[in-house]
Amino acid sequence: MTDAPRLPLDLSLNLTHRPRRNRKADWARRLVRENVLTTNDLIWPIFVVEGENVRTPVASMPDVERLSVDQAVVAAQRAVELSIPALALFPFTDPSLRDPNGSEALNPENLVCRATRAIKQAFPQIGVITDVALDPYTSHGHDGVMEGETILNDESVAILVEQSLNQARAGADVIAPSDMMDGRVAAIRAALDGEGFLDVQIMAYAAKYASAFYGPFRDAIGTKAVLVGDKRTYQMDPANSDEALREVADDLDQGADMVMVKPGLPYLDIIYRVKDRFAAPTFAYQVSGEYAMIMAAARNGWLDGEKAMMESLLAFKRAGADGILTYFAPKAAEMLKKGV
Ligand code: PBG
């Protein structure tokens, strides 16, 4: 430093603002930090599969496994130990149980209902969020029922309402419709209230886009191979932003307690607008493809996976999300616990 050339005095910048002052040390950065990620912000999505003591890897999602019900309970214990508030359950339904109407969704003994009961019995203190949509159960992989090439709206809603009641009876704390049919939130709310499930919450996948980033998830639940066509007649066009606000307004009017934007990182602008406009509990889903991208790059040594994970999760908080559904939940919670 001493030998370094010094600026002549008449060239010194005389700056009023030197933003770097507040970044000069770790303590100073911590002092002015605006947003913080905690384990309270995490929701852990889990894939459940038939069997006993089964954990099968999902090829496109490193470190993610499909879990049999007993193993899902083990995961719930891990979540409790890590102070993760809630789990979101998604089933891999045996292909033999899939049919055009997704009737397994209404079976009180289906995988999700059994997993919900087992988890709530072992750990009543953890939140269980169940997915309402027919795609894990239909032979065509769509979220509703079809007539020819058309996904029928109102007929699908009628089934989704029954699916919601089935899950609520099994003990689900939060019903999360991800189907994107019109009017389903009001119909589900009325049915839940009608059966006395006044405190069962609804987390609406309000602004859910027709996205290529769902690919690995469809591997995980076994719908990729069967999906006929695409979901663009019900999921949103990635080009649209104002429309997301109308979707969210509609779901809140219909009684949604919480709203979600999905996917996550490519749609931070939507999260920001939704939180800004409605000031409602707003969640982001860091979807399977986002997880796969970070994991793949990390495994190639192309980026630091843990740092990219934590930075991406913090970005959701900065954008205004109250919480994040993420496959990184247990890993991130472990790092937070260690104070990293
Ligand atoms: C479908 C559903 C999807 C996801 C959650 N629920 C995929 C789809 O719409 O095809 C995606 C989640 C992810 O990619 O992690 N009801």
mmCIF file of C-alpha atoms and ligand atoms in Angstrom:
data_model
loop_
_atom_site.group_PDB
_atom_site.id
_atom_site.type_symbol
_atom_site.label_atom_id
_atom_site.label_comp_id
_atom_site.label_asym_id
_atom_site.label_seq_id
_atom_site.Cartn_x
_atom_site.Cartn_y
_atom_site.Cartn_z
ATOM 1 C CA MET A 1 0.000 0.000 0.000
ATOM 2 C CA THR A 2 2.751 2.406 1.008
ATOM 3 C CA ASP A 3 4.461 2.065 -2.352
ATOM 4 C CA ALA A 4 1.213 2.388 -4.262
ATOM 5 C CA PRO A 5 0.761 5.529 -6.253
ATOM 6 C CA ARG A 6 -1.359 8.082 -4.410
ATOM 7 C CA LEU A 7 -3.907 10.309 -6.035
ATOM 8 C CA PRO A 8 -2.758 13.891 -6.054
ATOM 9 C CA LEU A 9 -4.993 15.886 -3.719
ATOM 10 C CA ASP A 10 -6.590 17.893 -6.494
ATOM 11 C CA LEU A 11 -7.783 14.642 -8.092
ATOM 12 C CA SER A 12 -9.418 13.213 -4.929
ATOM 13 C CA LEU A 13 -13.075 12.553 -5.451
ATOM 14 C CA ASN A 14 -14.458 14.302 -2.384
ATOM 15 C CA LEU A 15 -17.498 12.082 -2.404
ATOM 16 C CA THR A 16 -20.469 12.803 -0.150
ATOM 17 C CA HIS A 17 -21.679 9.243 -0.476
ATOM 18 C CA ARG A 18 -19.435 6.262 -0.184
ATOM 19 C CA PRO A 19 -21.866 3.311 -0.109
ATOM 20 C CA ARG A 20 -18.919 0.987 0.411
ATOM 21 C CA ARG A 21 -18.547 2.267 3.995
ATOM 22 C CA ASN A 22 -21.551 0.208 5.046
ATOM 23 C CA ARG A 23 -20.031 -2.851 3.429
ATOM 24 C CA LYS A 24 -16.587 -2.576 4.968
ATOM 25 C CA ALA A 25 -16.943 -5.444 7.452
ATOM 26 C CA ASP A 26 -19.204 -8.335 8.203
ATOM 27 C CA TRP A 27 -20.652 -6.602 11.278
ATOM 28 C CA ALA A 28 -21.474 -3.520 9.218
ATOM 29 C CA ARG A 29 -23.115 -5.536 6.466
ATOM 30 C CA ARG A 30 -25.200 -7.426 9.016
ATOM 31 C CA LEU A 31 -26.250 -4.171 10.621
ATOM 32 C CA VAL A 32 -27.733 -2.690 7.435
ATOM 33 C CA ARG A 33 -29.101 -5.937 5.999
ATOM 34 C CA GLU A 34 -32.701 -5.463 4.823
ATOM 35 C CA ASN A 35 -33.945 -9.014 4.388
ATOM 36 C CA VAL A 36 -33.345 -12.260 6.130
ATOM 37 C CA LEU A 37 -34.164 -15.886 5.436
ATOM 38 C CA THR A 38 -35.179 -18.081 8.356
ATOM 39 C CA THR A 39 -36.415 -21.645 8.636
ATOM 40 C CA ASN A 40 -39.886 -20.184 9.229
ATOM 41 C CA ASP A 41 -39.914 -19.256 5.541
ATOM 42 C CA LEU A 42 -39.512 -22.802 4.258
ATOM 43 C CA ILE A 43 -42.060 -25.316 3.024
ATOM 44 C CA TRP A 44 -40.646 -28.717 2.082
ATOM 45 C CA PRO A 45 -42.314 -30.521 -0.855
ATOM 46 C CA ILE A 46 -42.120 -34.315 -0.511
ATOM 47 C CA PHE A 47 -42.910 -37.102 -2.979
ATOM 48 C CA VAL A 48 -44.659 -40.146 -1.582
ATOM 49 C CA VAL A 49 -44.700 -43.605 -3.080
ATOM 50 C CA GLU A 50 -46.248 -46.987 -2.266
ATOM 51 C CA GLY A 51 -44.370 -49.489 -0.142
ATOM 52 C CA GLU A 52 -42.525 -49.883 3.117
ATOM 53 C CA ASN A 53 -39.063 -48.540 3.826
ATOM 54 C CA VAL A 54 -38.776 -47.312 0.232
ATOM 55 C CA ARG A 55 -36.652 -44.386 -0.915
ATOM 56 C CA THR A 56 -36.249 -44.141 -4.681
ATOM 57 C CA PRO A 57 -34.105 -41.422 -6.228
ATOM 58 C CA VAL A 58 -35.512 -38.979 -8.767
ATOM 59 C CA ALA A 59 -32.903 -38.941 -11.532
ATOM 60 C CA SER A 60 -33.440 -35.335 -12.572
ATOM 61 C CA MET A 61 -33.515 -34.073 -8.962
ATOM 62 C CA PRO A 62 -30.264 -35.048 -7.211
ATOM 63 C CA ASP A 63 -30.717 -35.754 -3.467
ATOM 64 C CA VAL A 64 -34.520 -35.879 -3.823
ATOM 65 C CA GLU A 65 -36.211 -39.221 -3.241
ATOM 66 C CA ARG A 66 -39.716 -40.612 -3.410
ATOM 67 C CA LEU A 67 -40.582 -41.800 0.078
ATOM 68 C CA SER A 68 -42.932 -44.502 1.276
ATOM 69 C CA VAL A 69 -45.325 -43.355 4.011
ATOM 70 C CA ASP A 70 -43.094 -44.581 6.860
ATOM 71 C CA GLN A 71 -40.141 -42.691 5.337
ATOM 72 C CA ALA A 72 -42.296 -39.596 4.883
ATOM 73 C CA VAL A 73 -42.824 -39.729 8.647
ATOM 74 C CA VAL A 74 -39.041 -39.856 9.056
ATOM 75 C CA ALA A 75 -38.803 -36.782 6.841
ATOM 76 C CA ALA A 76 -41.452 -35.095 8.970
ATOM 77 C CA GLN A 77 -39.341 -35.759 12.034
ATOM 78 C CA ARG A 78 -36.367 -34.164 10.307
ATOM 79 C CA ALA A 79 -38.551 -31.178 9.441
ATOM 80 C CA VAL A 80 -39.660 -30.845 13.062
ATOM 81 C CA GLU A 81 -36.060 -31.021 14.270
ATOM 82 C CA LEU A 82 -35.085 -28.342 11.762
ATOM 83 C CA SER A 83 -38.091 -26.123 12.646
ATOM 84 C CA ILE A 84 -39.467 -26.280 9.115
ATOM 85 C CA PRO A 85 -43.114 -25.244 9.591
ATOM 86 C CA ALA A 86 -44.798 -27.323 6.906
ATOM 87 C CA LEU A 87 -44.544 -30.108 4.353
ATOM 88 C CA ALA A 88 -46.289 -30.270 0.973
ATOM 89 C CA LEU A 89 -47.183 -33.772 -0.202
ATOM 90 C CA PHE A 90 -47.196 -35.032 -3.797
ATOM 91 C CA PRO A 91 -47.925 -38.654 -4.700
ATOM 92 C CA PHE A 92 -46.387 -40.975 -7.247
ATOM 93 C CA THR A 93 -49.542 -42.930 -8.037
ATOM 94 C CA ASP A 94 -49.151 -46.472 -9.302
ATOM 95 C CA PRO A 95 -49.931 -46.384 -13.052
ATOM 96 C CA SER A 96 -52.512 -49.143 -12.580
ATOM 97 C CA LEU A 97 -54.545 -46.762 -10.402
ATOM 98 C CA ARG A 98 -54.644 -43.936 -12.951
ATOM 99 C CA ASP A 99 -57.775 -43.434 -15.034
ATOM 100 C CA PRO A 100 -59.278 -40.668 -17.179
ATOM 101 C CA ASN A 101 -61.230 -39.188 -14.251
ATOM 102 C CA GLY A 102 -58.464 -39.438 -11.672
ATOM 103 C CA SER A 103 -60.751 -41.382 -9.377
ATOM 104 C CA GLU A 104 -57.918 -42.426 -7.053
ATOM 105 C CA ALA A 105 -57.875 -38.778 -5.921
ATOM 106 C CA LEU A 106 -61.143 -39.488 -4.105
ATOM 107 C CA ASN A 107 -60.011 -42.683 -2.412
ATOM 108 C CA PRO A 108 -59.827 -42.064 1.365
ATOM 109 C CA GLU A 109 -57.009 -44.631 1.480
ATOM 110 C CA ASN A 110 -54.896 -43.089 -1.266
ATOM 111 C CA LEU A 111 -51.206 -42.374 -0.673
ATOM 112 C CA VAL A 112 -51.620 -38.728 0.217
ATOM 113 C CA CYS A 113 -54.391 -39.441 2.735
ATOM 114 C CA ARG A 114 -52.379 -42.215 4.381
ATOM 115 C CA ALA A 115 -49.246 -40.061 4.492
ATOM 116 C CA THR A 116 -51.217 -37.145 5.924
ATOM 117 C CA ARG A 117 -52.719 -39.284 8.665
ATOM 118 C CA ALA A 118 -49.375 -40.882 9.532
ATOM 119 C CA ILE A 119 -47.515 -37.578 9.683
ATOM 120 C CA LYS A 120 -50.204 -35.760 11.665
ATOM 121 C CA GLN A 121 -50.430 -38.641 14.107
ATOM 122 C CA ALA A 122 -46.679 -38.708 14.707
ATOM 123 C CA PHE A 123 -46.098 -34.946 14.566
ATOM 124 C CA PRO A 124 -49.302 -32.983 15.091
ATOM 125 C CA GLN A 125 -47.253 -29.791 15.384
ATOM 126 C CA ILE A 126 -46.150 -29.748 11.739
ATOM 127 C CA GLY A 127 -48.328 -28.297 8.967
ATOM 128 C CA VAL A 128 -49.394 -30.642 6.190
ATOM 129 C CA ILE A 129 -50.249 -29.080 2.849
ATOM 130 C CA THR A 130 -51.948 -31.264 0.270
ATOM 131 C CA ASP A 131 -52.044 -30.682 -3.456
ATOM 132 C CA VAL A 132 -55.404 -30.448 -5.159
ATOM 133 C CA ALA A 133 -55.211 -31.314 -8.852
ATOM 134 C CA LEU A 134 -55.866 -34.494 -10.770
ATOM 135 C CA ASP A 135 -52.590 -34.924 -12.672
ATOM 136 C CA PRO A 136 -51.020 -37.500 -10.331
ATOM 137 C CA TYR A 137 -54.135 -39.620 -10.802
ATOM 138 C CA THR A 138 -55.182 -39.235 -14.435
ATOM 139 C CA SER A 139 -54.098 -41.529 -17.247
ATOM 140 C CA HIS A 140 -53.629 -38.459 -19.496
ATOM 141 C CA GLY A 141 -51.614 -36.429 -16.955
ATOM 142 C CA HIS A 142 -53.874 -33.371 -16.976
ATOM 143 C CA ASP A 143 -55.024 -31.544 -13.864
ATOM 144 C CA GLY A 144 -58.708 -31.906 -14.784
ATOM 145 C CA VAL A 145 -60.984 -34.214 -16.709
ATOM 146 C CA MET A 146 -61.089 -34.165 -20.502
ATOM 147 C CA GLU A 147 -63.606 -34.341 -23.287
ATOM 148 C CA GLY A 148 -61.725 -34.944 -26.503
ATOM 149 C CA GLU A 149 -58.815 -32.517 -26.314
ATOM 150 C CA THR A 150 -60.548 -30.094 -23.963
ATOM 151 C CA ILE A 151 -59.962 -29.916 -20.221
ATOM 152 C CA LEU A 152 -63.422 -29.319 -18.792
ATOM 153 C CA ASN A 153 -63.556 -26.587 -16.156
ATOM 154 C CA ASP A 154 -66.727 -26.977 -14.125
ATOM 155 C CA GLU A 155 -66.751 -30.769 -14.233
ATOM 156 C CA SER A 156 -63.145 -30.733 -13.008
ATOM 157 C CA VAL A 157 -64.008 -28.334 -10.174
ATOM 158 C CA ALA A 158 -66.730 -30.713 -8.987
ATOM 159 C CA ILE A 159 -64.114 -33.471 -8.608
ATOM 160 C CA LEU A 160 -61.505 -31.153 -7.076
ATOM 161 C CA VAL A 161 -64.019 -30.206 -4.391
ATOM 162 C CA GLU A 162 -64.427 -33.889 -3.492
ATOM 163 C CA GLN A 163 -60.653 -34.321 -3.534
ATOM 164 C CA SER A 164 -60.284 -31.405 -1.113
ATOM 165 C CA LEU A 165 -62.845 -32.895 1.278
ATOM 166 C CA ASN A 166 -61.082 -36.242 1.065
ATOM 167 C CA GLN A 167 -57.798 -34.605 2.083
ATOM 168 C CA ALA A 168 -59.386 -32.490 4.828
ATOM 169 C CA ARG A 169 -60.979 -35.608 6.329
ATOM 170 C CA ALA A 170 -57.524 -37.214 6.386
ATOM 171 C CA GLY A 171 -56.276 -34.281 8.453
ATOM 172 C CA ALA A 172 -54.715 -31.904 5.932
ATOM 173 C CA ASP A 173 -54.120 -28.465 7.431
ATOM 174 C CA VAL A 174 -53.877 -26.586 4.158
ATOM 175 C CA ILE A 175 -55.567 -27.377 0.861
ATOM 176 C CA ALA A 176 -53.463 -26.157 -2.046
ATOM 177 C CA PRO A 177 -55.227 -26.217 -5.400
ATOM 178 C CA SER A 178 -52.605 -26.241 -8.179
ATOM 179 C CA ASP A 179 -55.012 -27.104 -10.978
ATOM 180 C CA MET A 180 -55.756 -23.578 -12.303
ATOM 181 C CA MET A 181 -59.425 -24.280 -13.000
ATOM 182 C CA ASP A 182 -61.624 -21.177 -12.703
ATOM 183 C CA GLY A 183 -63.775 -20.829 -9.604
ATOM 184 C CA ARG A 184 -62.300 -23.692 -7.648
ATOM 185 C CA VAL A 185 -61.304 -21.699 -4.576
ATOM 186 C CA ALA A 186 -64.868 -20.554 -3.830
ATOM 187 C CA ALA A 187 -66.244 -24.029 -4.464
ATOM 188 C CA ILE A 188 -63.644 -25.656 -2.199
ATOM 189 C CA ARG A 189 -64.177 -23.054 0.550
ATOM 190 C CA ALA A 190 -67.937 -23.606 0.518
ATOM 191 C CA ALA A 191 -67.537 -27.377 0.666
ATOM 192 C CA LEU A 192 -64.973 -27.225 3.492
ATOM 193 C CA ASP A 193 -67.177 -24.893 5.504
ATOM 194 C CA GLY A 194 -70.189 -27.092 4.792
ATOM 195 C CA GLU A 195 -68.433 -30.027 6.451
ATOM 196 C CA GLY A 196 -67.221 -27.962 9.381
ATOM 197 C CA PHE A 197 -63.600 -27.605 8.230
ATOM 198 C CA LEU A 198 -63.706 -23.916 9.066
ATOM 199 C CA ASP A 199 -60.022 -23.734 9.980
ATOM 200 C CA VAL A 200 -58.607 -25.628 7.037
ATOM 201 C CA GLN A 201 -56.691 -23.023 5.063
ATOM 202 C CA ILE A 202 -56.526 -22.624 1.301
ATOM 203 C CA MET A 203 -53.211 -21.818 -0.332
ATOM 204 C CA ALA A 204 -54.113 -21.035 -3.921
ATOM 205 C CA TYR A 205 -51.657 -21.572 -6.707
ATOM 206 C CA ALA A 206 -53.038 -18.288 -7.977
ATOM 207 C CA ALA A 207 -50.498 -17.311 -10.609
ATOM 208 C CA LYS A 208 -49.247 -20.571 -11.984
ATOM 209 C CA TYR A 209 -47.572 -20.417 -15.358
ATOM 210 C CA ALA A 210 -47.386 -23.035 -18.099
ATOM 211 C CA SER A 211 -43.685 -23.639 -17.567
ATOM 212 C CA ALA A 212 -40.899 -25.816 -18.906
ATOM 213 C CA PHE A 213 -39.385 -25.734 -15.414
ATOM 214 C CA TYR A 214 -41.840 -28.382 -14.164
ATOM 215 C CA GLY A 215 -40.100 -31.139 -16.136
ATOM 216 C CA PRO A 216 -38.297 -32.922 -13.269
ATOM 217 C CA PHE A 217 -41.452 -32.837 -11.101
ATOM 218 C CA ARG A 218 -43.313 -34.701 -13.815
ATOM 219 C CA ASP A 219 -40.521 -37.310 -13.686
ATOM 220 C CA ALA A 220 -40.925 -37.527 -9.943
ATOM 221 C CA ILE A 221 -44.677 -38.176 -9.998
ATOM 222 C CA GLY A 222 -44.537 -40.198 -13.200
ATOM 223 C CA THR A 223 -46.660 -37.995 -15.461
ATOM 224 C CA LYS A 224 -44.044 -36.963 -18.020
ATOM 225 C CA ALA A 225 -44.469 -40.032 -20.169
ATOM 226 C CA VAL A 226 -48.257 -39.963 -20.099
ATOM 227 C CA LEU A 227 -49.010 -36.240 -20.487
ATOM 228 C CA VAL A 228 -51.070 -35.634 -23.610
ATOM 229 C CA GLY A 229 -50.262 -32.227 -25.148
ATOM 230 C CA ASP A 230 -49.539 -29.330 -22.784
ATOM 231 C CA LYS A 231 -51.254 -27.315 -20.059
ATOM 232 C CA ARG A 232 -51.503 -23.978 -21.829
ATOM 233 C CA THR A 233 -55.292 -23.873 -21.866
ATOM 234 C CA TYR A 234 -55.384 -23.573 -18.086
ATOM 235 C CA GLN A 235 -51.950 -22.517 -16.805
ATOM 236 C CA MET A 236 -50.877 -18.934 -17.474
ATOM 237 C CA ASP A 237 -48.988 -17.585 -20.458
ATOM 238 C CA PRO A 238 -45.418 -16.714 -19.339
ATOM 239 C CA ALA A 239 -45.742 -13.444 -21.259
ATOM 240 C CA ASN A 240 -48.370 -12.076 -18.874
ATOM 241 C CA SER A 241 -48.077 -10.037 -15.711
ATOM 242 C CA ASP A 242 -51.285 -7.976 -15.276
ATOM 243 C CA GLU A 243 -53.219 -11.188 -15.687
ATOM 244 C CA ALA A 244 -51.445 -12.594 -12.620
ATOM 245 C CA LEU A 245 -52.865 -9.730 -10.567
ATOM 246 C CA ARG A 246 -56.365 -10.540 -11.778
ATOM 247 C CA GLU A 247 -55.876 -14.218 -10.926
ATOM 248 C CA VAL A 248 -54.672 -13.338 -7.438
ATOM 249 C CA ALA A 249 -57.505 -10.846 -6.877
ATOM 250 C CA ASP A 250 -59.983 -13.478 -7.958
ATOM 251 C CA ASP A 251 -58.579 -16.169 -5.645
ATOM 252 C CA LEU A 252 -58.456 -13.786 -2.674
ATOM 253 C CA ASP A 253 -62.059 -12.742 -3.353
ATOM 254 C CA GLN A 254 -63.037 -16.385 -3.448
ATOM 255 C CA GLY A 255 -61.557 -16.951 -0.009
ATOM 256 C CA ALA A 256 -57.910 -17.949 -0.474
ATOM 257 C CA ASP A 257 -55.952 -17.461 2.760
ATOM 258 C CA MET A 258 -52.606 -17.473 0.979
ATOM 259 C CA VAL A 259 -51.581 -17.089 -2.632
ATOM 260 C CA MET A 260 -48.695 -18.514 -4.575
ATOM 261 C CA VAL A 261 -46.638 -17.576 -7.596
ATOM 262 C CA LYS A 262 -45.056 -20.396 -9.546
ATOM 263 C CA PRO A 263 -42.334 -20.937 -10.829
ATOM 264 C CA GLY A 264 -40.096 -18.853 -8.614
ATOM 265 C CA LEU A 265 -36.903 -17.157 -9.751
ATOM 266 C CA PRO A 266 -37.972 -16.476 -13.357
ATOM 267 C CA TYR A 267 -41.117 -14.816 -11.929
ATOM 268 C CA LEU A 268 -39.734 -12.607 -9.135
ATOM 269 C CA ASP A 269 -41.362 -9.622 -10.815
ATOM 270 C CA ILE A 270 -44.755 -11.264 -10.342
ATOM 271 C CA ILE A 271 -44.080 -11.972 -6.661
ATOM 272 C CA TYR A 272 -43.110 -8.347 -6.190
ATOM 273 C CA ARG A 273 -46.244 -7.032 -7.890
ATOM 274 C CA VAL A 274 -48.544 -9.433 -6.062
ATOM 275 C CA LYS A 275 -47.145 -8.593 -2.616
ATOM 276 C CA ASP A 276 -47.106 -4.892 -3.393
ATOM 277 C CA ARG A 277 -50.685 -4.809 -4.637
ATOM 278 C CA PHE A 278 -52.485 -7.133 -2.217
ATOM 279 C CA ALA A 279 -50.323 -7.284 0.927
ATOM 280 C CA ALA A 280 -51.581 -10.829 1.424
ATOM 281 C CA PRO A 281 -49.584 -13.871 2.540
ATOM 282 C CA THR A 282 -47.618 -14.586 -0.629
ATOM 283 C CA PHE A 283 -45.623 -17.705 -1.397
ATOM 284 C CA ALA A 284 -43.192 -18.638 -4.118
ATOM 285 C CA TYR A 285 -42.602 -22.117 -5.467
ATOM 286 C CA GLN A 286 -38.979 -22.701 -6.415
ATOM 287 C CA VAL A 287 -39.907 -25.509 -8.762
ATOM 288 C CA SER A 288 -38.193 -28.725 -9.726
ATOM 289 C CA GLY A 289 -36.432 -27.313 -12.792
ATOM 290 C CA GLU A 290 -34.939 -24.479 -10.770
ATOM 291 C CA TYR A 291 -33.694 -26.990 -8.222
ATOM 292 C CA ALA A 292 -32.298 -29.224 -10.966
ATOM 293 C CA MET A 293 -30.426 -26.344 -12.609
ATOM 294 C CA ILE A 294 -28.624 -25.333 -9.423
ATOM 295 C CA MET A 295 -27.848 -28.936 -8.488
ATOM 296 C CA ALA A 296 -26.599 -29.812 -11.958
ATOM 297 C CA ALA A 297 -24.299 -26.803 -12.140
ATOM 298 C CA ALA A 298 -23.034 -27.490 -8.622
ATOM 299 C CA ARG A 299 -22.314 -31.128 -9.456
ATOM 300 C CA ASN A 300 -20.333 -30.028 -12.466
ATOM 301 C CA GLY A 301 -18.299 -27.710 -10.317
ATOM 302 C CA TRP A 302 -19.682 -24.761 -12.275
ATOM 303 C CA LEU A 303 -20.985 -22.907 -9.266
ATOM 304 C CA ASP A 304 -21.039 -23.167 -5.499
ATOM 305 C CA GLY A 305 -24.304 -25.027 -4.916
ATOM 306 C CA GLU A 306 -24.793 -23.996 -1.287
ATOM 307 C CA LYS A 307 -24.162 -20.344 -1.974
ATOM 308 C CA ALA A 308 -26.431 -20.378 -5.030
ATOM 309 C CA MET A 309 -29.138 -22.082 -2.961
ATOM 310 C CA MET A 310 -29.016 -19.522 -0.149
ATOM 311 C CA GLU A 311 -28.815 -16.578 -2.545
ATOM 312 C CA SER A 312 -31.791 -17.802 -4.545
ATOM 313 C CA LEU A 313 -33.881 -18.274 -1.389
ATOM 314 C CA LEU A 314 -32.992 -14.838 -0.073
ATOM 315 C CA ALA A 315 -33.985 -13.370 -3.442
ATOM 316 C CA PHE A 316 -37.548 -14.575 -2.851
ATOM 317 C CA LYS A 317 -37.658 -12.750 0.468
ATOM 318 C CA ARG A 318 -36.310 -9.591 -1.119
ATOM 319 C CA ALA A 319 -38.998 -9.792 -3.806
ATOM 320 C CA GLY A 320 -41.668 -9.909 -1.101
ATOM 321 C CA ALA A 321 -42.423 -13.584 -0.580
ATOM 322 C CA ASP A 322 -43.485 -14.612 2.915
ATOM 323 C CA GLY A 323 -42.338 -18.157 2.307
ATOM 324 C CA ILE A 324 -40.892 -20.494 -0.275
ATOM 325 C CA LEU A 325 -41.775 -24.021 -1.301
ATOM 326 C CA THR A 326 -38.392 -25.499 -2.108
ATOM 327 C CA TYR A 327 -36.750 -28.895 -2.431
ATOM 328 C CA PHE A 328 -33.768 -27.250 -0.751
ATOM 329 C CA ALA A 329 -35.772 -26.828 2.467
ATOM 330 C CA PRO A 330 -33.942 -29.406 4.615
ATOM 331 C CA LYS A 331 -30.505 -28.436 3.290
ATOM 332 C CA ALA A 332 -31.169 -24.730 3.716
ATOM 333 C CA ALA A 333 -32.609 -25.275 7.200
ATOM 334 C CA GLU A 334 -29.492 -27.196 8.185
ATOM 335 C CA MET A 335 -27.285 -24.355 7.011
ATOM 336 C CA LEU A 336 -29.416 -21.786 8.815
ATOM 337 C CA LYS A 337 -29.221 -23.847 11.979
ATOM 338 C CA LYS A 338 -25.435 -23.886 11.727
ATOM 339 C CA GLY A 339 -25.572 -20.119 11.292
ATOM 340 C CA VAL A 340 -24.103 -20.133 7.792
HETATM 341 C C1 PBG B 1 -49.488 -30.055 -11.050
HETATM 342 C C2 PBG B 1 -48.280 -29.560 -10.363
HETATM 343 C C3 PBG B 1 -47.066 -29.317 -10.998
HETATM 344 C C4 PBG B 1 -46.184 -28.893 -10.027
HETATM 345 C C5 PBG B 1 -46.865 -28.873 -8.808
HETATM 346 N N1 PBG B 1 -48.175 -29.284 -9.041
HETATM 347 C C6 PBG B 1 -46.623 -29.521 -12.389
HETATM 348 C C7 PBG B 1 -47.526 -29.251 -13.486
HETATM 349 O O1 PBG B 1 -48.336 -28.319 -13.448
HETATM 350 O O2 PBG B 1 -47.433 -30.012 -14.437
HETATM 351 C C8 PBG B 1 -44.768 -28.540 -10.322
HETATM 352 C C9 PBG B 1 -43.839 -28.451 -9.201
HETATM 353 C C10 PBG B 1 -42.405 -28.469 -9.590
HETATM 354 O O3 PBG B 1 -42.041 -28.446 -10.777
HETATM 355 O O4 PBG B 1 -41.599 -28.542 -8.662
HETATM 356 N N2 PBG B 1 -50.674 -30.038 -10.379
#
